[in-house]
PDB file of C-alpha atoms and ligand atoms in Angstrom:
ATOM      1  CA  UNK R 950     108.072-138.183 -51.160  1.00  0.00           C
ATOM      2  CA  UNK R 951     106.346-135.296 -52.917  1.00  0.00           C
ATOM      3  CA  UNK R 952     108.612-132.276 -54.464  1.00  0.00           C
ATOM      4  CA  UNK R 953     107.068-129.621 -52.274  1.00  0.00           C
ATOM      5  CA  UNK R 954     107.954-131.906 -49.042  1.00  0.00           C
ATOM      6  CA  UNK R 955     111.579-131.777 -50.136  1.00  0.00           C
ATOM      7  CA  UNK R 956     113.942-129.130 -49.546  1.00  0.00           C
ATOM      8  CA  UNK R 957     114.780-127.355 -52.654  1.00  0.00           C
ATOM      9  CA  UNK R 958     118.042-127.936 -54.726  1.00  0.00           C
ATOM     10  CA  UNK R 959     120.085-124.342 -53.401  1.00  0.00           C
ATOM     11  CA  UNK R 960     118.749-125.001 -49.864  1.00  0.00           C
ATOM     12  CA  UNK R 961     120.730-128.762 -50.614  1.00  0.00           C
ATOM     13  CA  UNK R 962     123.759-127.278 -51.987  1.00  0.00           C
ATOM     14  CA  UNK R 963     123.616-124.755 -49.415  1.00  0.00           C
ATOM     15  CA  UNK R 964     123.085-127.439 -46.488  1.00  0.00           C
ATOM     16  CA  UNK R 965     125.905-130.231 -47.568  1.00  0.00           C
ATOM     17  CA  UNK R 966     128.398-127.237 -48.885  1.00  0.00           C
ATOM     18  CA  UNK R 967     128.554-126.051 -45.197  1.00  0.00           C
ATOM     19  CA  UNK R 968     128.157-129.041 -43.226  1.00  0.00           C
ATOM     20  CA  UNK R 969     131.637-130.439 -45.057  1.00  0.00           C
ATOM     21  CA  UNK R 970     133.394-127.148 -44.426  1.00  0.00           C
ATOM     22  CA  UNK R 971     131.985-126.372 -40.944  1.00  0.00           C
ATOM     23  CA  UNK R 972     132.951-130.134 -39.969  1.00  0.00           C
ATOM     24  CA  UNK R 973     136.567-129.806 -41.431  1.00  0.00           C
ATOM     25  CA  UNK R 974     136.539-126.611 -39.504  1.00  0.00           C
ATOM     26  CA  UNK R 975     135.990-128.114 -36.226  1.00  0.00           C
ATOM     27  CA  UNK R 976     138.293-130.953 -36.834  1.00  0.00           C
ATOM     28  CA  UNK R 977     141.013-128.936 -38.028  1.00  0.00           C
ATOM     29  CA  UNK R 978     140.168-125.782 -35.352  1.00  0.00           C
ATOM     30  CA  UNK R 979     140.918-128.680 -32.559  1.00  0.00           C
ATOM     31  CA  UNK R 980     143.667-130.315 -34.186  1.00  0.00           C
ATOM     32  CA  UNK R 981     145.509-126.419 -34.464  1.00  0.00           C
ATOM     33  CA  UNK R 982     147.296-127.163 -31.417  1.00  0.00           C
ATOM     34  CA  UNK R 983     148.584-130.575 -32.016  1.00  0.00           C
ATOM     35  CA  UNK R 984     150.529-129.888 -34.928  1.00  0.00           C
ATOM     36  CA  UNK R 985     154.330-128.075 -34.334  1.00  0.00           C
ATOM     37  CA  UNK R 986     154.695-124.577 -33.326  1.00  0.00           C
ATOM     38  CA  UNK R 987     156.662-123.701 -36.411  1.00  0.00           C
ATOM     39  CA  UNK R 988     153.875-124.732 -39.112  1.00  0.00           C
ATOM     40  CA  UNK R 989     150.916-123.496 -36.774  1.00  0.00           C
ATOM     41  CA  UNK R 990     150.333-119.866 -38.075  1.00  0.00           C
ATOM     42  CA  UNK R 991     150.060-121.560 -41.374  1.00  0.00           C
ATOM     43  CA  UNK R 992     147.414-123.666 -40.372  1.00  0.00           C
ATOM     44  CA  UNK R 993     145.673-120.683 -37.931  1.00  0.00           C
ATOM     45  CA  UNK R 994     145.937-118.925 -41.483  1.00  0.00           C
ATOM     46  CA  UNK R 995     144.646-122.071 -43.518  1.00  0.00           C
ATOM     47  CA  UNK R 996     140.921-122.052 -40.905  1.00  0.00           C
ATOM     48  CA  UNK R 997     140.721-118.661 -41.160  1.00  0.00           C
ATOM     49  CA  UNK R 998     140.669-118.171 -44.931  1.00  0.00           C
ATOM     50  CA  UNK R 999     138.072-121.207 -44.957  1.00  0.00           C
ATOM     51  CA  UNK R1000     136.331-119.552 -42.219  1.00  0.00           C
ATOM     52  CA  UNK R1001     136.017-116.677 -44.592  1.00  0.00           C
ATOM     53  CA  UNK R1002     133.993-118.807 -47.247  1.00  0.00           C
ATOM     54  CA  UNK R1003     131.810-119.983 -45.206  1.00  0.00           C
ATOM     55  CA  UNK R1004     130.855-116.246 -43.101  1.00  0.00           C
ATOM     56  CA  UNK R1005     130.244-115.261 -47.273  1.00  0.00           C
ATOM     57  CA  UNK R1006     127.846-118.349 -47.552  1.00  0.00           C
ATOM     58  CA  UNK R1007     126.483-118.265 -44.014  1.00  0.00           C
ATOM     59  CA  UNK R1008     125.415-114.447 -45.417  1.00  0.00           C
ATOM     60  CA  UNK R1009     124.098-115.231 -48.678  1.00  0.00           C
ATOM     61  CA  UNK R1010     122.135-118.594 -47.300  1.00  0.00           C
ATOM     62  CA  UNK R1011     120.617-116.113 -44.514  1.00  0.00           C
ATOM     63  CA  UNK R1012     119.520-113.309 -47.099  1.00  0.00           C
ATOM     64  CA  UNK R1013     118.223-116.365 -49.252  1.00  0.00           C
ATOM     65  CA  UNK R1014     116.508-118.134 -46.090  1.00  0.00           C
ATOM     66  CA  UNK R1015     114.132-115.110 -45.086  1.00  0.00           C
ATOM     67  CA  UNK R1016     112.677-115.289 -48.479  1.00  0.00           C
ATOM     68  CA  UNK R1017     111.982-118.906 -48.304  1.00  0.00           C
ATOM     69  CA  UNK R1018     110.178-121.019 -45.903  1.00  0.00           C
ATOM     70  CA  UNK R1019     111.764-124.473 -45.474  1.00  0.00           C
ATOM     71  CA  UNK R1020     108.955-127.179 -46.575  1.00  0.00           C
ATOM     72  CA  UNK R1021     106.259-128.340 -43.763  1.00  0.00           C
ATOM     73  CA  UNK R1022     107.123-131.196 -41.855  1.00  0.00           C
ATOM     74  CA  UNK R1023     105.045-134.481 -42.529  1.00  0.00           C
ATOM     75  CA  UNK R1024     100.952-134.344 -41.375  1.00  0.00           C
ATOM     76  CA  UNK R1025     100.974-135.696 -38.047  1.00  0.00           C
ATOM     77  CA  UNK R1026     104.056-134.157 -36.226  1.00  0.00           C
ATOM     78  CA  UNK R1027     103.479-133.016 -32.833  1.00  0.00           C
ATOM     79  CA  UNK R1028     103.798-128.913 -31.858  1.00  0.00           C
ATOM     80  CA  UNK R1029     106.664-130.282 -29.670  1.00  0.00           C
ATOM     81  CA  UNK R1030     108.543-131.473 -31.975  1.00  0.00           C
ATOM     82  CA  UNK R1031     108.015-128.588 -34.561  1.00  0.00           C
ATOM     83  CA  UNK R1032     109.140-126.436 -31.891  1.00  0.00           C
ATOM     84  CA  UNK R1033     112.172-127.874 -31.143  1.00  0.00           C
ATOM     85  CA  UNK R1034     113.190-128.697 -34.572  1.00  0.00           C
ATOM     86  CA  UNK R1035     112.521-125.359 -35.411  1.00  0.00           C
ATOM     87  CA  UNK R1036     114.500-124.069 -32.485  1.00  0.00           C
ATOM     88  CA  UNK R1037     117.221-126.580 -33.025  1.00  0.00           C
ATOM     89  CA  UNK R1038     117.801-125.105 -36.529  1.00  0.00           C
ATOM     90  CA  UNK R1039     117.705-121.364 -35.883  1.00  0.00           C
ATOM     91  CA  UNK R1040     120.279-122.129 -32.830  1.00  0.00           C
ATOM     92  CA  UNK R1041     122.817-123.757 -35.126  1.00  0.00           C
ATOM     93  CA  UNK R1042     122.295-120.180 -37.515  1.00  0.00           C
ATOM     94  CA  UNK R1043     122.877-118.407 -34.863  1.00  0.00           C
ATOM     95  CA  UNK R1044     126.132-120.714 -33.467  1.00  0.00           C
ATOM     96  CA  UNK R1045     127.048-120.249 -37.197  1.00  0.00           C
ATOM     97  CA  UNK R1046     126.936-116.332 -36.955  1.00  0.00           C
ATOM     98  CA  UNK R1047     128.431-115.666 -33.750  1.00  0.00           C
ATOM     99  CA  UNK R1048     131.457-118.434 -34.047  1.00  0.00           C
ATOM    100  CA  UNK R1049     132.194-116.563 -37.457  1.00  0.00           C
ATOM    101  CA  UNK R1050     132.298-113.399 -35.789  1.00  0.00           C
ATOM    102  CA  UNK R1051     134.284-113.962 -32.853  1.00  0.00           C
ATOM    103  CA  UNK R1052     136.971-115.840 -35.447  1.00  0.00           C
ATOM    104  CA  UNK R1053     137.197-112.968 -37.061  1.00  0.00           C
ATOM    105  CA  UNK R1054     137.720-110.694 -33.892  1.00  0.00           C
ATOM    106  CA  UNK R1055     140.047-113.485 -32.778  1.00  0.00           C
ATOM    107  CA  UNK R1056     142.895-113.194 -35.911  1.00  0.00           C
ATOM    108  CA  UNK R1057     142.368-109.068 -36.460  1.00  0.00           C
ATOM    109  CA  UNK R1058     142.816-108.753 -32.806  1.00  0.00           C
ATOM    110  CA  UNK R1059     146.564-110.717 -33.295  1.00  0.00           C
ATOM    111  CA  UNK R1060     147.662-108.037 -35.673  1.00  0.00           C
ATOM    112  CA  UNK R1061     146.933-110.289 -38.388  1.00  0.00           C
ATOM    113  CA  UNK R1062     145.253-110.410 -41.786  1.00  0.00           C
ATOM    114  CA  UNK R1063     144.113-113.316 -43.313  1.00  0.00           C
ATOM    115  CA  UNK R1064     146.590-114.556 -46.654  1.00  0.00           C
ATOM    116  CA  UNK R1065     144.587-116.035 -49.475  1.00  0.00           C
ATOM    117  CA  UNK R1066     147.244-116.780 -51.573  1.00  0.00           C
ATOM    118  CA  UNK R1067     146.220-114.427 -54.462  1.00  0.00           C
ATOM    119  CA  UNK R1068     145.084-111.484 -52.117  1.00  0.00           C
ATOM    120  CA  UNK R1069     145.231-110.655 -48.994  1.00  0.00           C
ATOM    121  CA  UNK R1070     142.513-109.356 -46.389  1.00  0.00           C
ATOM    122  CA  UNK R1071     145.262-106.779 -44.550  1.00  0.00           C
ATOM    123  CA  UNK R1072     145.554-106.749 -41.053  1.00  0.00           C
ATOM    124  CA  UNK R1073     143.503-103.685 -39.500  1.00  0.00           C
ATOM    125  CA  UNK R1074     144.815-103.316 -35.963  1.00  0.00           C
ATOM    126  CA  UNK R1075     147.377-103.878 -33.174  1.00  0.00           C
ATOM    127  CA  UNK R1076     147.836-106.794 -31.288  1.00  0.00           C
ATOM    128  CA  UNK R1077     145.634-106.882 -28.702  1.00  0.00           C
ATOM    129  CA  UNK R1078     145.633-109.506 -25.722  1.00  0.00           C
ATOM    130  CA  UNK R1079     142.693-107.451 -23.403  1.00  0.00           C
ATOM    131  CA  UNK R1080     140.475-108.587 -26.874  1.00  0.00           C
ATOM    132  CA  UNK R1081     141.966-111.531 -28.031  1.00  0.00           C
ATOM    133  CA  UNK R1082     141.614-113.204 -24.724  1.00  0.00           C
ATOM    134  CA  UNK R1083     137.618-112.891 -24.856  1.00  0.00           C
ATOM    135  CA  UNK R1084     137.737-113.633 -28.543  1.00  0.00           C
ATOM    136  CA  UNK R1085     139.387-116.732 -28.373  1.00  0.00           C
ATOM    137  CA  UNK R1086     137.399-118.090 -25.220  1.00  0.00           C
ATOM    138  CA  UNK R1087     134.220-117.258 -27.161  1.00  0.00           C
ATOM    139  CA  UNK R1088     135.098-118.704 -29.662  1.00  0.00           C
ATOM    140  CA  UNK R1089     136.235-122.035 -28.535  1.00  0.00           C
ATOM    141  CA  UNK R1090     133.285-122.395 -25.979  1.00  0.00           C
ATOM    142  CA  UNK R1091     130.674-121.556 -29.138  1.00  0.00           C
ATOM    143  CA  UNK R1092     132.274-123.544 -31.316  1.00  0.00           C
ATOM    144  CA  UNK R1093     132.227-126.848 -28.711  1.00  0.00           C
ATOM    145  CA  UNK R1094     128.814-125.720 -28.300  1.00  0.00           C
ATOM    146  CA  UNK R1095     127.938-125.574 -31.963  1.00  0.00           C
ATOM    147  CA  UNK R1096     129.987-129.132 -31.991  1.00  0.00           C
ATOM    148  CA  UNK R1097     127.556-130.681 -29.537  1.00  0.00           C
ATOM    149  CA  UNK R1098     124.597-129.462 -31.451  1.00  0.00           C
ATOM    150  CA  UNK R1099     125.950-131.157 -34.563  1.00  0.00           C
ATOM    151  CA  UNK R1100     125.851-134.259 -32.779  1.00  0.00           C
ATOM    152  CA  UNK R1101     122.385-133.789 -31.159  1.00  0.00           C
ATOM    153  CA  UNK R1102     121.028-132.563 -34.896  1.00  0.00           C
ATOM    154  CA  UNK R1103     122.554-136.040 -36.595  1.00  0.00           C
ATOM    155  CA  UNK R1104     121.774-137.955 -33.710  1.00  0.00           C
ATOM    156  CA  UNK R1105     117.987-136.554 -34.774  1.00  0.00           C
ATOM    157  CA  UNK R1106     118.395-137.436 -37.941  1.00  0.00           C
ATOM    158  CA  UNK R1107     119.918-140.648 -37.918  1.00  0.00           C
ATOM    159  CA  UNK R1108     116.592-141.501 -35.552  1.00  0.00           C
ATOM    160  CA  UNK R1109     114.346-140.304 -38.089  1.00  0.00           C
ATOM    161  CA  UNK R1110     116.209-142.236 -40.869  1.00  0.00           C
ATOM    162  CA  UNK R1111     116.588-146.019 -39.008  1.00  0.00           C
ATOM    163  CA  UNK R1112     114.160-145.937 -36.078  1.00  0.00           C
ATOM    164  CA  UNK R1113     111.184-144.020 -37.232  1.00  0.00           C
ATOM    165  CA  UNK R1114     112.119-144.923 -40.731  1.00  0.00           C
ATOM    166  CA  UNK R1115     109.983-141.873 -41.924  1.00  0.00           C
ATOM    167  CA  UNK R1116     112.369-140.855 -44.755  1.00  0.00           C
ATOM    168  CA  UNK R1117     112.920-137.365 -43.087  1.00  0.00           C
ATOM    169  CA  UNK R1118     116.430-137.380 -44.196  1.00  0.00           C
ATOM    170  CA  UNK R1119     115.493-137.544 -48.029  1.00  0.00           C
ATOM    171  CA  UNK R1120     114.038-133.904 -47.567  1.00  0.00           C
ATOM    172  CA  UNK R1121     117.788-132.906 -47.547  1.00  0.00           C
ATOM    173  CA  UNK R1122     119.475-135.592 -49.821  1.00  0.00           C
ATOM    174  CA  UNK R1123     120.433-134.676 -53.708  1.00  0.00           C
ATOM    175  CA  UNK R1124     118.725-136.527 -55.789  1.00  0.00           C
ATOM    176  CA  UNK R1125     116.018-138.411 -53.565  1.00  0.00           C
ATOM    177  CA  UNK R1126     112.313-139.418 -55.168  1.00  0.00           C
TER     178      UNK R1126
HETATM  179  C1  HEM K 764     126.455-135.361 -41.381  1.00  0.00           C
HETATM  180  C2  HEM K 764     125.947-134.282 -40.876  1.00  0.00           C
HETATM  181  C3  HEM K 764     124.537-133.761 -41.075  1.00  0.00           C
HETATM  182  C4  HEM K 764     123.348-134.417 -41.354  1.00  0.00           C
HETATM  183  C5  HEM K 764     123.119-135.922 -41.552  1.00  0.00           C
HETATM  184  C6  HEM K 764     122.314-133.391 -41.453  1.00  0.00           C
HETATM  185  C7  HEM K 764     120.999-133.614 -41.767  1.00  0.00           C
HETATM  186  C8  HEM K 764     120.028-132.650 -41.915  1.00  0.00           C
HETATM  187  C9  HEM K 764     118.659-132.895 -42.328  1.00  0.00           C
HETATM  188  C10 HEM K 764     118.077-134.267 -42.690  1.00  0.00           C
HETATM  189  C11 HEM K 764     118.000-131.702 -42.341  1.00  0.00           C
HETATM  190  C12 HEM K 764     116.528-131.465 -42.704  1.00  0.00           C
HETATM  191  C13 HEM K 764     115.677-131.563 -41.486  1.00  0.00           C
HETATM  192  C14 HEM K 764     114.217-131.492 -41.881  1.00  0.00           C
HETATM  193  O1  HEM K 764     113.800-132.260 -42.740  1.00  0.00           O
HETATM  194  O2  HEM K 764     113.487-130.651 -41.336  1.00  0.00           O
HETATM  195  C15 HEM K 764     118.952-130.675 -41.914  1.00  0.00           C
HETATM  196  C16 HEM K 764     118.653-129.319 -41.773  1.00  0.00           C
HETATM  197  C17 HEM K 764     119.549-128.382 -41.302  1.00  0.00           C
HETATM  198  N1  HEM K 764     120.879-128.608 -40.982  1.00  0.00           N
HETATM  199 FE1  HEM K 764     121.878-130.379 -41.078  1.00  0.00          FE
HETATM  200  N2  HEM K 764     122.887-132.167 -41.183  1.00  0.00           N
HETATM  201  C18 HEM K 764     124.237-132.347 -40.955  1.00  0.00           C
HETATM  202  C19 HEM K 764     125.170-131.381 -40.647  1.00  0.00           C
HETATM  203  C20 HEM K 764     124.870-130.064 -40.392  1.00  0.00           C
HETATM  204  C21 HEM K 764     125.830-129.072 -39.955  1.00  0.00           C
HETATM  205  C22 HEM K 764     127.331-129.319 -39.693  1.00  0.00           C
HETATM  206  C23 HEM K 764     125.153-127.901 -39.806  1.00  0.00           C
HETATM  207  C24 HEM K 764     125.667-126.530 -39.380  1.00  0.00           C
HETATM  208  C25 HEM K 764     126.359-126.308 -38.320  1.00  0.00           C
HETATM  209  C26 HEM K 764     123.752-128.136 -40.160  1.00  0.00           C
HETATM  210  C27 HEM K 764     122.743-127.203 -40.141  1.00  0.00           C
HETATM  211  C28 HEM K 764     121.430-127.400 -40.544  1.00  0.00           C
HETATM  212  C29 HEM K 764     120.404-126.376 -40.566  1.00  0.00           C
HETATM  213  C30 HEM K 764     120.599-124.902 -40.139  1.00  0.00           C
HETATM  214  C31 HEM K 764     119.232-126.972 -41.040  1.00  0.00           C
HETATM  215  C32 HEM K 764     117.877-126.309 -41.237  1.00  0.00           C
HETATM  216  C33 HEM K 764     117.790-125.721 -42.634  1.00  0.00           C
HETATM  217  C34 HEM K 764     116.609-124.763 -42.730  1.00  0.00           C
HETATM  218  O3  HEM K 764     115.448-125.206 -42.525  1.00  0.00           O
HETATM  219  O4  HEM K 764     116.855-123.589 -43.014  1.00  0.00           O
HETATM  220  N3  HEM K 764     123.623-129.467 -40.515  1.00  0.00           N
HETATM  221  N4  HEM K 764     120.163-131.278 -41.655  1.00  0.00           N
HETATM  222  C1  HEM K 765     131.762-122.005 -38.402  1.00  0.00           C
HETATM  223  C2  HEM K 765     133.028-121.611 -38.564  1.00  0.00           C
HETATM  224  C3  HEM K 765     134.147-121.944 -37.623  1.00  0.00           C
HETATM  225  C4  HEM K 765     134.342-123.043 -36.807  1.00  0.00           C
HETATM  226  C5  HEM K 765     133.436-124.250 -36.640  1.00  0.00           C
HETATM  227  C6  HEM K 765     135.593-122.850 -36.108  1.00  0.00           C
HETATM  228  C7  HEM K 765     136.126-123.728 -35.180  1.00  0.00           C
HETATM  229  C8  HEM K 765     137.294-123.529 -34.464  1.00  0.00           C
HETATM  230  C9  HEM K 765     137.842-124.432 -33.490  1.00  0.00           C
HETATM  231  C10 HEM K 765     137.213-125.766 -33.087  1.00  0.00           C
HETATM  232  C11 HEM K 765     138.989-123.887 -33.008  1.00  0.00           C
HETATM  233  C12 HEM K 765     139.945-124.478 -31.957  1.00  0.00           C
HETATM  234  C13 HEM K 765     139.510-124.097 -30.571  1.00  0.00           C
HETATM  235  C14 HEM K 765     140.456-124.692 -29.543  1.00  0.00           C
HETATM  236  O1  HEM K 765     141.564-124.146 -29.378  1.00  0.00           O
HETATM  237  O2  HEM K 765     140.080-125.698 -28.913  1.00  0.00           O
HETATM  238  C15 HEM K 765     139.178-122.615 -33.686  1.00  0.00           C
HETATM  239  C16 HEM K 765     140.236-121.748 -33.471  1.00  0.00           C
HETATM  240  C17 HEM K 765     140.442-120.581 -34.159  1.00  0.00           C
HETATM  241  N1  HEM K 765     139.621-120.053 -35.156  1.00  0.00           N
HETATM  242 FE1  HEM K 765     137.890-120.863 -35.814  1.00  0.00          FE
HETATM  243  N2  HEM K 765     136.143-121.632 -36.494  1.00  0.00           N
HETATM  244  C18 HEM K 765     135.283-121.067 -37.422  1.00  0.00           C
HETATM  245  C19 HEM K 765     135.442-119.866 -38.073  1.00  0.00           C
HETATM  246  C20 HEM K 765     136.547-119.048 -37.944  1.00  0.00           C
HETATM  247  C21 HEM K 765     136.759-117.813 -38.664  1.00  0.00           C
HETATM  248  C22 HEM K 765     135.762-117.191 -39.658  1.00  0.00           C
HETATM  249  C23 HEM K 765     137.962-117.318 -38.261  1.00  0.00           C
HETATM  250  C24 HEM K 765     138.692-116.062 -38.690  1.00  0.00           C
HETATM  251  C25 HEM K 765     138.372-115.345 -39.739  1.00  0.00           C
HETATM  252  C26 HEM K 765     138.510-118.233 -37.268  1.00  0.00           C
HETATM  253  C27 HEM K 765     139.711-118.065 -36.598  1.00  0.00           C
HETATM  254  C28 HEM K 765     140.195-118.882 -35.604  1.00  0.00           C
HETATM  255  C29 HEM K 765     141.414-118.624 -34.869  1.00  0.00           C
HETATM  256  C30 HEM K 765     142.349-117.425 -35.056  1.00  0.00           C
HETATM  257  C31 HEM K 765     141.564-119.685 -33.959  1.00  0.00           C
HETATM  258  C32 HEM K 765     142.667-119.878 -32.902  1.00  0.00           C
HETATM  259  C33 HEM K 765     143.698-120.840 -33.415  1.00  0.00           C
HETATM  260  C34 HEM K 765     144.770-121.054 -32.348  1.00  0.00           C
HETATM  261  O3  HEM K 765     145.641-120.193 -32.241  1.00  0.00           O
HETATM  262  O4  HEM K 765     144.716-122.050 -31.630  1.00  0.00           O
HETATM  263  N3  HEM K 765     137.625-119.281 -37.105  1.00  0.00           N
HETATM  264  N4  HEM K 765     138.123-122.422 -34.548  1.00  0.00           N
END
């Protein structure tokens, strides 16, 4: 596969640095309400201060990704597909954006701030029920949404990798010829 068919090496680091935190956050989002009451603020404040790193590198990846077209798929892919691919992709940005957003609505409207240890992001208002009740539903029905587009996007890939055996997936791998 030739360098300019490849994804570049920030657009990598950018892709697999995400995935792993946006897939712990889903796991660990679900699992919030599993876990006993007494430890559960810690872990609300745990996915919130990840969810922080990756709104800061959802930003920077979209402020990087307007300046740089991702590399053409392969000679011989049909408009279809391109479409949807395309479509597929900008969806999960936007899923990205708008589950960020409504996270952060969903702790400030608690009353809460977010502890980093070090620092703290300082709570900023009230509790609020009339706006964490639409925060929270937003956020959970985005963020199964996002989920099921996860599965639908490796699904794709996993395709491309063993059935059409076209070596898509090496345009995103580290390290790939
Ligand atoms: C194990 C999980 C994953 C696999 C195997 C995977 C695989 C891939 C591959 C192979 C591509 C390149 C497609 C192409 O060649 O055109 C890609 C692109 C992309 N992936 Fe994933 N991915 C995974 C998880 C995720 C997650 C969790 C997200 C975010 C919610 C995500 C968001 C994206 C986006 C937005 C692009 C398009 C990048 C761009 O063109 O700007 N991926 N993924
Ligand atoms: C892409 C990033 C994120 C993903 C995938 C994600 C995912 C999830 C999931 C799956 C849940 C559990 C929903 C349920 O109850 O079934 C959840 C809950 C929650 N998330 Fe996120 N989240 C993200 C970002 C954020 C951010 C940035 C914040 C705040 C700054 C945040 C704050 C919260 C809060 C406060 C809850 C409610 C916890 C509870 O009381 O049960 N999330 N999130």
């Amino acid at each position: 596969m030739t360098a300019a068919a490849r994804y570049t090496g920030r657009a990598i680091v950018y892709h697999w640095t995400m995935a792993a935190l946006i897939l712990f956050l889903l796991a660990q989002g679900y699992a919030i309400d599993l876990g006993p009451s007494a430890t559960k603020a810690w872990w609300v404040n745990l996915h919130s201060a990840v969810g922080v790193v990756v709104t800061l590198l959802l930003l920077a990846r979209i402020v990087w990704r307007i300046g740089h077209r991702p590399p053409d798929l392969p000679d011989g892919t049909s408009a279809l597909v391109r479409a949807s691919s395309h479509a597929a992709h900008m969806l999960l940005y936007a899923l990205m954006a708008v589950v960020c957003l409504s996270g952060f609505v969903n702790i400030f409207a608690r009353g809460r701030g977010i502890d980093f240890g070090l620092f703290q992001f300082p709570a900023i208002m009230a509790s609020d029920r009339s706006i964490t009740r639409p925060a929270d539903t937003t956020h959970i029905i985005l963020s199964y949404s996002m989920a099921a587009l996860v599965l639908l996007h490796v699904a794709a890939a996993v395709w491309h990798q063993w059935f059409l055996k076209d070596r898509l997936m090496l345009r995103m791998m580290p390290g790939a010829e």
